[in-house]
PDB file of C-alpha atoms in Angstrom:
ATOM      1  CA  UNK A   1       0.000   0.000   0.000  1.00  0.00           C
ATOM      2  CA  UNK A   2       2.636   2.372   0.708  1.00  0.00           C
ATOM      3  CA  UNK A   3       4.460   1.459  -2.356  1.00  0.00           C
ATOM      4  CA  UNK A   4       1.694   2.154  -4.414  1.00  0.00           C
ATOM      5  CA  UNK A   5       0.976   5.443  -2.675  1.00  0.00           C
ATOM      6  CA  UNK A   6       4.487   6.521  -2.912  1.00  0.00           C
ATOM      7  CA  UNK A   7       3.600   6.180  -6.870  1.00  0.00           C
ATOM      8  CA  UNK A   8       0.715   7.815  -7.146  1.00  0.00           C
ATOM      9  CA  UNK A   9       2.304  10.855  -5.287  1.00  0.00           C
ATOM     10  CA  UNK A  10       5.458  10.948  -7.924  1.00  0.00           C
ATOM     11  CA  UNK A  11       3.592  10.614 -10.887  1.00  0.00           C
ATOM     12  CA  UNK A  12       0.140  12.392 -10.067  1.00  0.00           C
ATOM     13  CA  UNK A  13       0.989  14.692 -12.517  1.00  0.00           C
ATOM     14  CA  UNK A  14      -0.517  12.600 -15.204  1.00  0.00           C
ATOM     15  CA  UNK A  15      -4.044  12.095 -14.129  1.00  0.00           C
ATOM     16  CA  UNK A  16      -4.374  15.733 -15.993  1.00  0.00           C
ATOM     17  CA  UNK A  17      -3.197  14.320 -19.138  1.00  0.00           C
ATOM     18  CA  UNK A  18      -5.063  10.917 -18.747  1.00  0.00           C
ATOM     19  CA  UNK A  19      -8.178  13.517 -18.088  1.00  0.00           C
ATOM     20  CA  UNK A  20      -7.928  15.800 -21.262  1.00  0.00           C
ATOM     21  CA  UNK A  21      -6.989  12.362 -23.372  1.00  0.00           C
ATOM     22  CA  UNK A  22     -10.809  10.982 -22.258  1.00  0.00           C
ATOM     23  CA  UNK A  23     -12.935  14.036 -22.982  1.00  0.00           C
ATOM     24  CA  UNK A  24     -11.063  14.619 -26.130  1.00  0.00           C
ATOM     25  CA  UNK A  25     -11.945  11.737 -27.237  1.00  0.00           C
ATOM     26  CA  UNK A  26     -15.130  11.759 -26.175  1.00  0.00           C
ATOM     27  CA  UNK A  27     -15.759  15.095 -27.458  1.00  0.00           C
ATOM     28  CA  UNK A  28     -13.953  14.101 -31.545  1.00  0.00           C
ATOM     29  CA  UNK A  29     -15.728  10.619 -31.540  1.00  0.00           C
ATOM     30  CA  UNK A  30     -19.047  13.103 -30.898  1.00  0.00           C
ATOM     31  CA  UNK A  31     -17.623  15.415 -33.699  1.00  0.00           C
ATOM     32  CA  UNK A  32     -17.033  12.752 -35.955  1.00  0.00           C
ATOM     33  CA  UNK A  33     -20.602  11.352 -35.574  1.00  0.00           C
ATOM     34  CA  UNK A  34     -21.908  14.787 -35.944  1.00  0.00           C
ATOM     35  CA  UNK A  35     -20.162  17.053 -38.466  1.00  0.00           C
ATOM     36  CA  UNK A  36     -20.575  14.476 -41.696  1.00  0.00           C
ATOM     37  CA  UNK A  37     -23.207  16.476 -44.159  1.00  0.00           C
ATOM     38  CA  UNK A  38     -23.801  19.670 -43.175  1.00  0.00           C
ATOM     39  CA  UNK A  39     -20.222  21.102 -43.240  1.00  0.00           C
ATOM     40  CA  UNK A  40     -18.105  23.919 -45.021  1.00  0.00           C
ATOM     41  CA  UNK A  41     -15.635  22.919 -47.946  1.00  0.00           C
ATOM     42  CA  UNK A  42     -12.343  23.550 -47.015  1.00  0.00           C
ATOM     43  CA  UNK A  43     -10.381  23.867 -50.551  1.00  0.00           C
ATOM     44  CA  UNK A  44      -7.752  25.700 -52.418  1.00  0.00           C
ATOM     45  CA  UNK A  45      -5.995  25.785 -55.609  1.00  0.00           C
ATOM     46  CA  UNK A  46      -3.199  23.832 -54.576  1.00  0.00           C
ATOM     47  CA  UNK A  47      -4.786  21.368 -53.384  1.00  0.00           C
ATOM     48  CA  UNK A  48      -4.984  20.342 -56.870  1.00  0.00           C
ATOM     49  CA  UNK A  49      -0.992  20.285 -57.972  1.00  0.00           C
ATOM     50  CA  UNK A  50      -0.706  17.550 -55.023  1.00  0.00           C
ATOM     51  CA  UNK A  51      -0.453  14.105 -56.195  1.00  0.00           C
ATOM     52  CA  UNK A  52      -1.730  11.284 -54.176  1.00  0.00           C
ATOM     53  CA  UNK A  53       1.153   9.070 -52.792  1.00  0.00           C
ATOM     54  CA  UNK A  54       0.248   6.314 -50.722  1.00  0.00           C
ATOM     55  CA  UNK A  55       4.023   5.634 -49.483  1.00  0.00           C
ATOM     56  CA  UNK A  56       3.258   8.856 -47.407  1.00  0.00           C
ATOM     57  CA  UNK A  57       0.779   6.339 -45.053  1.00  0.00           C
ATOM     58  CA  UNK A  58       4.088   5.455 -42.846  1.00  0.00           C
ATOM     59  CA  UNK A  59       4.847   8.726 -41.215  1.00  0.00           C
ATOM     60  CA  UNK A  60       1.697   9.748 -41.109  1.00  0.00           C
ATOM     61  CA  UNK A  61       0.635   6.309 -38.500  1.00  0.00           C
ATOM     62  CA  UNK A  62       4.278   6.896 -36.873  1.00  0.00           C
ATOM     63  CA  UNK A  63       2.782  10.111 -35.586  1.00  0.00           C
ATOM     64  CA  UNK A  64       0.287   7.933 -32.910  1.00  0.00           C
ATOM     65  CA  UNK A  65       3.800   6.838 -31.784  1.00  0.00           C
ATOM     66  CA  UNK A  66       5.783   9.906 -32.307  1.00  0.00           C
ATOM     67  CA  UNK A  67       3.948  12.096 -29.803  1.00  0.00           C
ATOM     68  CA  UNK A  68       2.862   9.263 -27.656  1.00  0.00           C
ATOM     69  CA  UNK A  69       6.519   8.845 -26.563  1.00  0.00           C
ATOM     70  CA  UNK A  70       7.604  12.212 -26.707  1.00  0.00           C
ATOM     71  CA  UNK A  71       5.056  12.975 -24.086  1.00  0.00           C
ATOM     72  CA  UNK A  72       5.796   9.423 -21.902  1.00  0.00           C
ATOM     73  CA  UNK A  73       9.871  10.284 -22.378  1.00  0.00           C
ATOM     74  CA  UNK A  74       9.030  13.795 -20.761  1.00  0.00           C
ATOM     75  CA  UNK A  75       6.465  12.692 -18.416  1.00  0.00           C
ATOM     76  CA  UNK A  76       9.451  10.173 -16.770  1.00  0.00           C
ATOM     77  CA  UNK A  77      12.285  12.341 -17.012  1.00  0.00           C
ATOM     78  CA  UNK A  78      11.834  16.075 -16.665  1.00  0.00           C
ATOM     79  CA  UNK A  79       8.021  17.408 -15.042  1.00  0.00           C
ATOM     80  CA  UNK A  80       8.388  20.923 -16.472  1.00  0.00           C
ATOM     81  CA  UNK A  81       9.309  19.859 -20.033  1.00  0.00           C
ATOM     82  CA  UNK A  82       6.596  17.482 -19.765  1.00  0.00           C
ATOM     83  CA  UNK A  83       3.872  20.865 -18.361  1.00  0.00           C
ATOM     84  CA  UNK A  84       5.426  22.585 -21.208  1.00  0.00           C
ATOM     85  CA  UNK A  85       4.638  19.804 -23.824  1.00  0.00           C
ATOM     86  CA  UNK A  86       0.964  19.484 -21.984  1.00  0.00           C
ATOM     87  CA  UNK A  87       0.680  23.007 -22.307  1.00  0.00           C
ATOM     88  CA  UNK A  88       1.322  23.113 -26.223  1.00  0.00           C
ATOM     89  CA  UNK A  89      -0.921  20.146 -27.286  1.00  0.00           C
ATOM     90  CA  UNK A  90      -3.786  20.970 -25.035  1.00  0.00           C
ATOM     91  CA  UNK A  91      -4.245  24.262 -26.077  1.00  0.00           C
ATOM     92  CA  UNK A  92      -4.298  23.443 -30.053  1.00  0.00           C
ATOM     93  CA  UNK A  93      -5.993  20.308 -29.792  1.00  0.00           C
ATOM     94  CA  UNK A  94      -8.860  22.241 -27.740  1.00  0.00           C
ATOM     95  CA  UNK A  95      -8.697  24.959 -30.358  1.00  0.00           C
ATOM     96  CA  UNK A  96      -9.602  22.473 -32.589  1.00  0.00           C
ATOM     97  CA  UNK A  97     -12.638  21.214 -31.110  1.00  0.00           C
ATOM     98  CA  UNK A  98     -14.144  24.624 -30.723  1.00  0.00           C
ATOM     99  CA  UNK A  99     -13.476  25.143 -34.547  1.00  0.00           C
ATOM    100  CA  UNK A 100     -14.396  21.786 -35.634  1.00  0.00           C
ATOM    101  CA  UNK A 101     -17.968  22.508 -33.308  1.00  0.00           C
ATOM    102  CA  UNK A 102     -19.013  25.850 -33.991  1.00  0.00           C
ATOM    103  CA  UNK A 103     -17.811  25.952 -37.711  1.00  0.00           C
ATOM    104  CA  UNK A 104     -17.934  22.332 -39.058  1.00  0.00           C
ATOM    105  CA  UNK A 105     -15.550  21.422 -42.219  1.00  0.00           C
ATOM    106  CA  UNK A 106     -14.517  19.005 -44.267  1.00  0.00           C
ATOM    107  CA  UNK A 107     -12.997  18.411 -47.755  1.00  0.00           C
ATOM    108  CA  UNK A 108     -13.725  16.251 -50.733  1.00  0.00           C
ATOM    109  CA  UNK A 109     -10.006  15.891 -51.966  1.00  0.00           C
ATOM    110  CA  UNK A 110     -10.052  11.688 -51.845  1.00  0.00           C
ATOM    111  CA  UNK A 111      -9.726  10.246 -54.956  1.00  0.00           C
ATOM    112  CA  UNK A 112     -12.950   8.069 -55.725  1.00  0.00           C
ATOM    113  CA  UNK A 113     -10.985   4.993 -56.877  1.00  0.00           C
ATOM    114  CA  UNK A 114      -7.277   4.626 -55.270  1.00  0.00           C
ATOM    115  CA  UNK A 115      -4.873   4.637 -58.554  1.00  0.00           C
ATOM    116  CA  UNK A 116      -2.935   1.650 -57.030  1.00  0.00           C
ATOM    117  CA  UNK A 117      -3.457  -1.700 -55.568  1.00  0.00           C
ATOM    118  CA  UNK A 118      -0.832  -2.447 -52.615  1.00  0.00           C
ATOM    119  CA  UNK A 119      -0.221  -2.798 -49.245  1.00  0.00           C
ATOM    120  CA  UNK A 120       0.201   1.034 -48.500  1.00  0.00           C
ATOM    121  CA  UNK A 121      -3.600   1.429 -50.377  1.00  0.00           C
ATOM    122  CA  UNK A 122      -4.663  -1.098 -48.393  1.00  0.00           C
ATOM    123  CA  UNK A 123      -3.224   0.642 -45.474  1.00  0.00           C
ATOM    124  CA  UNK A 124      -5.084   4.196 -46.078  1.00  0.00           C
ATOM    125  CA  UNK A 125      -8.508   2.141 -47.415  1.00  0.00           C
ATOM    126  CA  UNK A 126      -8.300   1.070 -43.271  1.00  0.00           C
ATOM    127  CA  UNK A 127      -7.475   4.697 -42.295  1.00  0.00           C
ATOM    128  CA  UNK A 128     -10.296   6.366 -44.668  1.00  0.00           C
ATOM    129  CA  UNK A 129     -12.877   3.519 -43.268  1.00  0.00           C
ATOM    130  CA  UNK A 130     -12.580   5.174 -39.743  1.00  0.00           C
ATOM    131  CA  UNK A 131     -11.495   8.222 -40.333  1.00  0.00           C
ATOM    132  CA  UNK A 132     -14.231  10.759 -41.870  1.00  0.00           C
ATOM    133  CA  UNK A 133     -12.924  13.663 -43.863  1.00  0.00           C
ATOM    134  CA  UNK A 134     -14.033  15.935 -41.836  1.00  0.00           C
ATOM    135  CA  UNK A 135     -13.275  17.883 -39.076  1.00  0.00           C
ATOM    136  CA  UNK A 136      -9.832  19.084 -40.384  1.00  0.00           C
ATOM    137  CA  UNK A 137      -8.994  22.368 -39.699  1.00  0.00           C
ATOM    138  CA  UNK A 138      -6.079  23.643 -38.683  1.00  0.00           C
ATOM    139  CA  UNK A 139      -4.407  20.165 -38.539  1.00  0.00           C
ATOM    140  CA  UNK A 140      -3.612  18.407 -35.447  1.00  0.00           C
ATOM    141  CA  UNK A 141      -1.141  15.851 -37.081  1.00  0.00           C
ATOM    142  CA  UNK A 142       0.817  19.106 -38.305  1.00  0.00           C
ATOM    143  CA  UNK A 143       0.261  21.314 -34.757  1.00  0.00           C
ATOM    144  CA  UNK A 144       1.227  17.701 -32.276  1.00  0.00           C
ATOM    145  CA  UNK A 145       4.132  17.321 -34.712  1.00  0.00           C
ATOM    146  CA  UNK A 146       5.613  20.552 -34.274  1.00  0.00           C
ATOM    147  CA  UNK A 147       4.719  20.204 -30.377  1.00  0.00           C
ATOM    148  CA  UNK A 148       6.552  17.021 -30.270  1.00  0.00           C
ATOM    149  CA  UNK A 149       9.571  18.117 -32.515  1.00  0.00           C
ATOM    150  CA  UNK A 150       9.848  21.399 -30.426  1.00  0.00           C
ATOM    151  CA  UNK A 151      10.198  19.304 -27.205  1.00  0.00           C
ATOM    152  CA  UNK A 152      12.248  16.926 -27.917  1.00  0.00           C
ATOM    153  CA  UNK A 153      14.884  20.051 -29.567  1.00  0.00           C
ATOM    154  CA  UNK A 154      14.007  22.011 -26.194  1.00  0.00           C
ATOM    155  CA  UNK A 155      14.669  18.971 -23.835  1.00  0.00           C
ATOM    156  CA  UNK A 156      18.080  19.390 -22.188  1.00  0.00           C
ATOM    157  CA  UNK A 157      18.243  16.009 -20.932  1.00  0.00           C
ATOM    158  CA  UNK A 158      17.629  14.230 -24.264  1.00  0.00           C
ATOM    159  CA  UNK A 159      20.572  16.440 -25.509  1.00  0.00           C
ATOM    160  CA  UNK A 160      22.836  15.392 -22.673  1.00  0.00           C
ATOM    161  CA  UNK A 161      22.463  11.295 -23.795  1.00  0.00           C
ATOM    162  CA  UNK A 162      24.663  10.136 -26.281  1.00  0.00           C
ATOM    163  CA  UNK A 163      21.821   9.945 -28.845  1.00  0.00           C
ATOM    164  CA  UNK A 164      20.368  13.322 -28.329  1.00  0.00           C
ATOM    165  CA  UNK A 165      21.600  14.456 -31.543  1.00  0.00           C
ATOM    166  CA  UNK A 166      20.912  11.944 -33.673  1.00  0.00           C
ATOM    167  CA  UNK A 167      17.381  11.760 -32.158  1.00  0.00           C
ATOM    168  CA  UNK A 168      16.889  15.168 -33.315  1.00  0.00           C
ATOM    169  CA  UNK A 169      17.729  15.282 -36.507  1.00  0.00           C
ATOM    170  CA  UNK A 170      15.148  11.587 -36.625  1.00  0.00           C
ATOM    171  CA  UNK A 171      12.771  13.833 -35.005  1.00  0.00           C
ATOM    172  CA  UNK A 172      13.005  16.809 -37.804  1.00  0.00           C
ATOM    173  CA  UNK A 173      12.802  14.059 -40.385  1.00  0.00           C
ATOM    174  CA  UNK A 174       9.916  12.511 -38.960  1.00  0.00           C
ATOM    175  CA  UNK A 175       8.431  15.768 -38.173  1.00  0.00           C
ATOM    176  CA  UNK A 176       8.520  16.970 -41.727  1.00  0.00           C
ATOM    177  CA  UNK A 177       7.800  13.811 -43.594  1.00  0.00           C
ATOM    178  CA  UNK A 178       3.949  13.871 -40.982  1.00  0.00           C
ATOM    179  CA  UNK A 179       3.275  16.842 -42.354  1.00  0.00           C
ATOM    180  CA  UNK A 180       3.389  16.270 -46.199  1.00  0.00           C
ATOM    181  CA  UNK A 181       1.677  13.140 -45.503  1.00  0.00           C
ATOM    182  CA  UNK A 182      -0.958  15.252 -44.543  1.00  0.00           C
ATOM    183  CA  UNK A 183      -1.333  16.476 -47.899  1.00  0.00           C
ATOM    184  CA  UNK A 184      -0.165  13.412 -49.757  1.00  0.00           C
ATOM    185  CA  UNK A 185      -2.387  11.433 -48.793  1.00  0.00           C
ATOM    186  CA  UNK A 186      -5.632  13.516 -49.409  1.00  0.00           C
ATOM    187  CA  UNK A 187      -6.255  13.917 -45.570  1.00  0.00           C
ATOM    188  CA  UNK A 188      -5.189  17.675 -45.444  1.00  0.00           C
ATOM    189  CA  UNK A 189      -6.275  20.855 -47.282  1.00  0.00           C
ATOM    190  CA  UNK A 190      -3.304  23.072 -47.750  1.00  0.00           C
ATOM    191  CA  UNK A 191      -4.986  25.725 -46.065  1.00  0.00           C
ATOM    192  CA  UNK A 192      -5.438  23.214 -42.529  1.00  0.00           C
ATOM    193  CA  UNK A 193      -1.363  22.805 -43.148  1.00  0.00           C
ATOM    194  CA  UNK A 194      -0.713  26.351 -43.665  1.00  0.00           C
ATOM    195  CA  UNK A 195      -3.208  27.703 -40.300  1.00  0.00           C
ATOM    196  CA  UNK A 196      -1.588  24.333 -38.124  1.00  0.00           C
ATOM    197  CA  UNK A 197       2.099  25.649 -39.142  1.00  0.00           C
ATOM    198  CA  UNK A 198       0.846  29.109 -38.280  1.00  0.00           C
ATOM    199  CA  UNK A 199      -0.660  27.931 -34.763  1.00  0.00           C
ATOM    200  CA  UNK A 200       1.986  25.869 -33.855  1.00  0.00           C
ATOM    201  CA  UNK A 201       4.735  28.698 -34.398  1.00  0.00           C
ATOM    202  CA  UNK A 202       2.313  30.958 -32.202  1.00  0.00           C
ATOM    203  CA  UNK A 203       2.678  28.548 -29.505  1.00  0.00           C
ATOM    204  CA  UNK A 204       6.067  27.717 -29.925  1.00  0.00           C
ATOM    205  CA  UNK A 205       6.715  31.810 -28.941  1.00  0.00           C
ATOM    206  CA  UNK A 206       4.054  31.362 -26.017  1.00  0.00           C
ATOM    207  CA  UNK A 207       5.292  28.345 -24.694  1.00  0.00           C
ATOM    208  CA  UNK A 208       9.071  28.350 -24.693  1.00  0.00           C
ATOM    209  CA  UNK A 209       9.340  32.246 -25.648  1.00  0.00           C
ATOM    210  CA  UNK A 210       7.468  33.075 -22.810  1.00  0.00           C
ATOM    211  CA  UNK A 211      10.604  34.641 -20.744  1.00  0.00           C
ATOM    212  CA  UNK A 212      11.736  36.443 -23.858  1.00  0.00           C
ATOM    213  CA  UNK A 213       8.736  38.289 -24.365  1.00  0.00           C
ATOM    214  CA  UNK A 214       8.548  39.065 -20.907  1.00  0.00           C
ATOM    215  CA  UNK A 215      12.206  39.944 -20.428  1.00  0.00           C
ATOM    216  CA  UNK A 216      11.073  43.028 -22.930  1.00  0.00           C
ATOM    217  CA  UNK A 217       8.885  44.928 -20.880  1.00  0.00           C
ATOM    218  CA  UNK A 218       9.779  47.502 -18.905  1.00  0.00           C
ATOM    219  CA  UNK A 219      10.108  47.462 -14.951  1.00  0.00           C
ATOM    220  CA  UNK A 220       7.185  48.582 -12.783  1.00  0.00           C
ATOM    221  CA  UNK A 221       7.945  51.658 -11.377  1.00  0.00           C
ATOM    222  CA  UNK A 222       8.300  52.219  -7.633  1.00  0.00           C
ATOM    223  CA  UNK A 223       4.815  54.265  -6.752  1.00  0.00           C
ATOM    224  CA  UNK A 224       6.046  55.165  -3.061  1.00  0.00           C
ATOM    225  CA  UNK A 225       6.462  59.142  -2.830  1.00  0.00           C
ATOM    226  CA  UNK A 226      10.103  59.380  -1.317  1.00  0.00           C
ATOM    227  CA  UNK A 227       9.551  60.765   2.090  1.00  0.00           C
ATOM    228  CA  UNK A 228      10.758  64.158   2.897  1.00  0.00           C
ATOM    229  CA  UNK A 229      14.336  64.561   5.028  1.00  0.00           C
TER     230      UNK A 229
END
């Protein structure tokens, strides 16, 4: 018993996460059910110059795995990296939501007949046959990629391992190749790539910028009135 109290008491500081994770859920599952006729077209010209490429299906599954360690790695080894990481995801995956609920939207970019038969089609046929295209903007495979990328290059004690380097370059690479398969593989409007790049580099300012932007403003001046001598 004490054991398993002594446990709880380190690592309390996920039942927030496994919290948000649940009504998330909850809340896209309800979205997903929801928002799947009466929804706005998200399109834009070039949308159109992108090819389909179903090699592009790899990196954009790795990305379940991608942030799901990130998150575990900083959740084990350093609580404020870990807040920070919290911090970053939460707030654009709930911006999401309230987009996705008060302003439903959707695309029609999916080919109607897949131009190749092999195991990466058969791959996204499994994706597309859960995964609605709707509820897309800005893109939360683009935003939790840069989140994850940006701690993991923030993350002093990945750079101290032997690794750390390496990892980070891996994690750029990774990072990137998520984010085209957004658009590859006719799950992403341009426009949801463009406003999740644009969120994510708000946050990134916010987040780990935050002592910069505060080191910039000007001291509070003392309002005593010096006394007379």
């Amino acid at each position: 018993m004490e054991k398993l109290k002594a446990f709880f008491v380190k690592y309390r500081h996920g039942i927030p996460l496994l919290i948000y994770l649940a009504i998330y859920l909850a809340w896209f599952a309800w979205l997903e059910q929801t928002n799947v006729r009466n929804y706005k077209v998200i399109h834009v010209a070039m949308d159109d110059y992108i090819p389909f490429c179903e090699v592009f299906i790899i990196p954009y599954l790795l990305w379940f795995a991608y942030v799901s360690i990130v998150v575990v790695y900083l959740f084990f080894k350093n609580k404020q990296d870990y807040y920070k990481t919290c911090a970053f995801l939460f707030t654009g995956m709930t911006v999401f939501l309230i987009i996705s609920t008060l302003w439903p939207n959707g695309h029609h970019l999916r080919p109607d007949v897949l131009p190749r038969d092999n195991c990466f089609t058969w791959l996204v046929e499994g994706l597309w046959a859960v995964d609605t295209p709707t509820n897309l903007w800005p893109s939360i495979h683009v935003f939790n990629s840069m989140g994850a990328h940006f701690a993991v290059m923030q993350s002093r004690d990945l750079a101290a391992t032997k690794w750390g380097g390496r990892l980070k370059v891996v994690s750029g690479i990774l990072a990137v190749s998520i984010i085209l398969s957004t658009v590859f593989l006719k799950q992403h409007s341009m426009f949801d790539v463009a406003t999740g790049l644009l969120m994510g580099s708000v946050m990134y300012v916010l987040v780990y910028k935050r002592e910069f932007l505060l080191a910039g403003r000007p001291e509070k001046k003392n309002r005593r009135t010096p006394q007379a001598s």
